XYZ file of C-alpha atoms in Angstrom:
368
model
C -0.080 -0.038 0.062
C 1.143 3.517 -0.657
C 0.019 5.181 2.576
C -0.094 8.803 3.007
C 0.578 10.182 6.348
C 0.174 13.748 7.456
C 1.662 14.459 10.775
C -1.229 17.066 11.942
C -2.472 15.403 15.486
C -1.199 13.892 18.319
C -1.402 10.256 17.760
C -1.341 9.134 21.355
C -4.884 10.051 22.088
C -7.593 7.469 22.247
C -11.397 7.983 21.738
C -12.121 7.114 25.395
C -9.624 9.577 26.734
C -7.663 7.196 28.589
C -10.896 5.498 30.245
C -9.879 1.958 28.916
C -6.440 1.860 30.798
C -8.253 2.241 34.001
C -10.368 -0.585 33.444
C -7.718 -3.401 32.727
C -7.882 -5.978 35.392
C -4.748 -6.791 37.352
C -4.948 -10.312 36.091
C -6.027 -12.458 33.137
C -8.341 -14.641 34.605
C -8.315 -18.469 33.987
C -9.229 -21.095 31.849
C -10.052 -23.308 34.842
C -6.778 -25.211 33.863
C -3.446 -24.224 35.611
C -1.530 -25.984 32.980
C -3.283 -24.412 30.391
C -3.104 -20.874 31.868
C 0.708 -21.274 32.133
C 0.794 -22.238 28.433
C -1.258 -19.332 27.392
C 0.915 -16.648 29.473
C 4.053 -18.456 28.101
C 2.927 -18.086 24.342
C 2.065 -14.404 24.906
C 5.393 -13.746 26.207
C 7.091 -15.743 23.554
C 5.339 -13.993 20.528
C 7.589 -11.045 19.438
C 6.450 -7.539 18.785
C 3.418 -7.836 21.523
C 3.748 -4.539 23.618
C 1.276 -5.668 26.131
C 1.508 -9.621 26.305
C -0.712 -9.802 29.617
C -3.553 -8.051 27.268
C -2.967 -10.770 24.580
C -3.159 -13.684 27.357
C -6.385 -12.035 28.590
C -7.907 -12.254 24.989
C -6.799 -15.897 24.547
C -7.841 -16.609 27.596
C -11.389 -15.150 27.153
C -11.672 -17.100 23.492
C -10.956 -20.428 25.441
C -13.684 -19.474 27.844
C -16.294 -18.453 25.180
C -15.402 -21.863 23.220
C -15.949 -24.016 26.452
C -18.876 -21.917 27.768
C -22.641 -21.599 27.593
C -22.448 -19.648 24.248
C -24.093 -20.985 21.213
C -22.406 -21.606 17.847
C -24.141 -18.457 16.283
C -22.982 -16.224 19.276
C -19.263 -17.950 18.993
C -19.377 -16.821 15.018
C -20.606 -13.435 15.884
C -17.889 -12.777 18.544
C -15.202 -13.965 16.108
C -16.290 -12.039 12.972
C -16.629 -8.742 15.198
C -13.094 -9.021 16.451
C -11.963 -9.821 12.883
C -13.679 -6.451 11.572
C -12.382 -4.469 14.328
C -8.841 -5.748 13.591
C -9.351 -4.958 10.115
C -10.359 -1.503 10.642
C -7.736 -0.661 13.070
C -5.086 -2.034 10.759
C -6.492 0.283 8.012
C -6.901 3.313 10.041
C -3.540 3.035 11.959
C -1.685 4.201 8.521
C -3.490 7.492 8.951
C -3.466 7.804 12.557
C -1.778 11.367 12.405
C -4.591 12.610 10.066
C -7.395 14.490 11.378
C -10.661 12.990 10.082
C -14.294 14.079 9.825
C -17.313 11.666 9.992
C -20.083 12.469 7.558
C -23.414 11.098 7.908
C -26.714 11.543 5.904
C -29.447 10.093 3.588
C -28.505 7.280 1.384
C -31.631 8.480 -0.774
C -30.583 12.108 -1.546
C -30.039 12.831 -5.251
C -26.930 14.436 -6.506
C -28.914 17.273 -7.690
C -30.178 17.970 -4.214
C -29.042 20.925 -2.603
C -28.022 18.915 0.547
C -25.924 16.627 -1.545
C -24.164 19.871 -3.141
C -23.685 21.309 0.468
C -22.300 17.820 1.826
C -19.884 17.712 -1.181
C -18.666 21.415 -1.019
C -18.221 20.803 2.971
C -16.185 17.641 2.558
C -14.111 19.757 -0.216
C -13.484 22.513 2.121
C -12.168 20.210 4.979
C -10.000 18.348 2.442
C -8.207 21.860 2.054
C -7.268 22.024 5.744
C -6.147 18.335 5.577
C -9.225 16.906 7.177
C -9.898 13.490 5.652
C -13.707 12.289 5.300
C -15.209 9.102 6.747
C -18.598 8.143 5.204
C -20.644 4.932 5.096
C -19.394 4.571 1.378
C -23.028 4.366 0.250
C -24.941 6.550 -2.374
C -26.589 10.124 -1.357
C -24.952 11.896 1.194
C -22.199 9.551 1.487
C -21.284 9.585 -1.937
C -21.274 13.408 -1.704
C -18.832 13.518 1.169
C -16.390 11.079 -0.729
C -17.021 13.149 -4.058
C -16.150 16.470 -2.253
C -13.202 15.137 -0.178
C -11.890 13.161 -3.206
C -10.526 9.641 -3.233
C -7.175 10.438 -1.395
C -8.778 11.934 1.110
C -11.529 9.433 1.907
C -12.468 6.299 3.764
C -15.542 4.617 3.074
C -17.366 2.152 5.839
C -19.472 -0.041 4.012
C -22.188 -2.332 5.776
C -23.308 -5.347 3.817
C -26.979 -5.274 3.047
C -29.142 -7.541 1.021
C -30.853 -4.796 -0.881
C -28.139 -2.111 -1.153
C -25.735 -1.772 -4.246
C -21.986 -1.573 -3.560
C -19.892 1.185 -2.574
C -20.285 4.235 -4.443
C -17.926 5.277 -7.180
C -16.005 7.681 -5.339
C -14.505 5.071 -2.689
C -15.196 1.620 -4.827
C -11.816 -0.268 -4.912
C -10.083 2.048 -2.716
C -7.780 0.259 0.099
C -9.373 2.606 2.328
C -12.917 0.825 1.891
C -13.747 -1.458 4.686
C -16.628 -3.590 4.553
C -18.623 -4.606 7.683
C -21.179 -7.311 8.452
C -22.212 -5.771 11.783
C -23.498 -2.149 12.479
C -22.238 -2.063 15.830
C -18.603 -2.529 14.655
C -19.047 0.026 11.895
C -20.500 2.426 14.388
C -17.462 2.110 16.534
C -15.038 2.709 14.039
C -16.843 6.228 13.284
C -16.586 7.278 16.746
C -13.409 5.881 17.345
C -11.555 7.508 14.616
C -13.306 10.847 13.814
C -12.035 14.041 15.106
C -15.224 15.549 14.199
C -18.690 14.730 12.928
C -20.893 16.426 10.273
C -24.666 15.392 10.153
C -26.508 15.992 6.980
C -30.331 15.511 6.427
C -31.107 11.746 6.686
C -33.491 8.765 8.021
C -33.289 6.410 10.935
C -29.574 5.726 10.206
C -28.667 9.208 10.482
C -30.558 9.827 13.588
C -29.171 6.661 15.032
C -25.559 7.704 14.455
C -25.831 11.363 15.600
C -27.821 10.192 18.955
C -25.082 7.600 19.314
C -22.162 10.030 18.813
C -23.907 12.807 21.342
C -24.968 9.928 23.659
C -21.270 8.556 24.114
C -19.851 12.135 24.440
C -22.740 13.177 26.888
C -21.684 10.060 29.195
C -17.936 10.519 29.107
C -17.807 7.167 26.963
C -15.888 8.897 24.185
C -14.028 11.936 23.913
C -15.483 15.388 23.175
C -15.268 16.313 19.515
C -17.221 19.243 17.315
C -20.515 17.906 16.182
C -22.057 19.938 13.568
C -25.824 19.227 12.164
C -25.645 20.856 8.702
C -28.646 21.950 6.808
C -28.875 22.936 3.330
C -28.773 26.820 2.838
C -32.200 27.782 4.228
C -33.162 24.039 5.288
C -35.157 23.457 8.438
C -34.579 19.696 8.877
C -32.066 20.013 11.752
C -33.713 23.209 13.238
C -37.194 21.099 13.510
C -35.011 18.464 15.300
C -33.717 21.028 17.729
C -36.999 22.306 18.586
C -38.059 18.832 19.337
C -34.753 18.481 21.584
C -35.606 21.723 23.401
C -39.187 21.136 23.974
C -39.644 17.538 24.898
C -36.131 16.731 26.133
C -34.878 19.608 27.747
C -38.234 20.859 28.595
C -39.119 17.662 30.602
C -35.687 17.706 32.364
C -34.489 14.946 30.583
C -31.064 16.498 29.568
C -29.222 19.433 31.015
C -28.933 22.810 29.570
C -25.174 22.624 29.083
C -25.936 19.569 26.863
C -26.591 21.989 23.869
C -22.976 22.929 24.018
C -22.266 19.397 22.649
C -23.629 20.291 19.237
C -24.097 22.973 16.751
C -26.795 23.757 14.181
C -26.254 25.670 10.976
C -27.048 25.970 7.244
C -23.847 27.563 6.476
C -20.525 25.777 5.214
C -18.395 28.588 6.484
C -19.822 28.234 10.043
C -19.641 24.502 9.930
C -16.073 24.302 8.840
C -15.291 27.262 11.494
C -16.978 25.304 14.167
C -14.321 22.226 13.592
C -11.191 24.525 12.923
C -12.147 26.822 16.064
C -12.240 23.616 18.357
C -8.734 22.429 17.401
C -7.109 26.233 17.341
C -5.582 25.814 20.680
C -6.801 22.739 22.254
C -5.120 19.417 21.086
C -6.630 16.397 23.015
C -7.243 15.236 26.412
C -6.814 12.095 28.498
C -7.230 10.959 31.933
C -4.242 9.821 33.893
C -5.359 8.542 37.254
C -7.903 10.776 38.839
C -6.375 13.770 36.816
C -7.667 15.395 33.525
C -4.670 16.229 31.238
C -5.287 18.708 28.538
C -2.822 19.301 25.457
C -2.567 22.579 24.202
C -0.605 24.229 21.192
C 0.131 27.427 23.155
C 0.644 28.481 26.949
C -2.317 30.375 28.550
C -1.469 33.677 30.289
C -1.746 33.787 34.136
C -4.835 35.848 33.648
C -6.578 33.478 31.493
C -5.594 30.554 33.975
C -7.295 32.379 36.858
C -10.416 33.211 34.393
C -10.703 29.408 33.811
C -10.525 28.711 37.607
C -13.266 31.342 38.336
C -15.528 30.372 35.538
C -15.629 26.590 35.734
C -15.543 25.519 39.470
C -18.306 22.804 39.161
C -16.270 20.778 37.091
C -13.423 20.459 39.394
C -13.339 17.737 41.987
C -10.845 19.221 44.025
C -7.979 21.693 44.115
C -7.315 24.267 41.262
C -6.471 24.211 37.390
C -2.736 24.200 36.871
C -0.823 24.658 33.834
C 2.376 22.548 33.014
C 4.842 24.190 30.800
C 6.421 22.236 27.959
C 9.941 21.968 29.635
C 8.345 20.584 32.767
C 7.678 16.991 33.580
C 3.777 16.028 33.087
C 1.718 12.972 34.653
C 1.397 11.787 30.746
C 5.115 12.282 30.200
C 5.261 8.777 28.596
C 4.100 10.711 25.504
C 6.851 12.332 23.558
C 5.431 15.603 22.540
C 6.383 19.021 24.212
C 2.886 20.642 24.442
C 1.778 22.562 27.382
C -0.932 21.244 29.522
C -3.558 21.989 31.644
C -4.029 19.673 34.649
C -6.991 19.111 37.190
C -9.250 16.818 38.849
C -12.431 16.558 36.890
C -15.294 15.529 38.426
C -16.357 13.304 35.296
C -19.966 14.500 35.025
C -21.470 17.282 32.699
C -19.276 16.812 29.679
C -21.534 19.749 27.918
C -19.819 21.888 30.544
C -16.215 20.490 29.809
C -17.025 21.417 26.063
C -17.598 24.915 26.925
C -14.396 24.628 29.034
C -12.707 23.824 26.000
C -14.226 26.386 23.923
C -12.753 28.876 26.626
C -9.241 27.404 26.410
C -9.405 28.184 22.776
C -11.106 31.543 23.078
C -8.376 32.763 25.848
C -5.543 31.811 23.801
C -6.409 34.434 21.069
């Protein structure tokens, strides 16, 4: 493969913001046979190139227990195929891990002459100009618009196998970055895991599902915060109507918090959609949890006055202590990462992620 890699983002972040590391068990479990456990551990240690042999041993142990447990043959095949799909997906995206990407969702039924199609194509073209690659579902309609606008070189296609759909659209068909999935859940994981931003255009059940999935994972802290833009064609009312429902029936009945509205932006302007994403990464780079501390990487140091403003304006997200700043030359809690970016460090309450999104916006604004 002739992989193009653009070193533009920090490749050490993960889509959970460091939550997975804290969930690792201190042991690998057991197959129920001591001798077999020893063989598995030895095998994991003997295989070259394995960074975390204890995780490999745990996976092998789990596979053995599944094969022997109260699991049907159908479930066994499902687990096996899901793991292989996740492996293939990760292998392909790995070559582009330093490139920022935007996921584009929308209807498969939108014709090329429809204003929504043209808006999606122009949006993806504009994002490619600022070095964002585009991820779509590889189908027709808005998905084809995203791949057409971004161009084949800047596109990924996450194709779902359906009995009534044609093959991938012409703009991604046959490309090495076209990935086939049998399961929606592995495909949706790839969208959330690999994207640095999301742009949703008008669509049906699938678009609603994908948009709500992303918002739910971000709202609950199960996925890192990234800009989510809900884009209408110029003068369109689709997302405005959706927003009216959310505000009246969800917020109005106390089912979501007011700060949750900070998790998405609705616009019918391509300029505003692009600006929402670029502004998010204007100073903020990434974040992850290390122990009970939230570490936020930035492109530039904040002034003492800006740091004081953050402490004064966002006390409700701080569990204890204050927000402090670490200079590039100083050791940081996540010092295993080789970059020399300044960091903000504080103990986060791990709730109200809409408010954390507003905090990130403030980090960007105060740096200007």
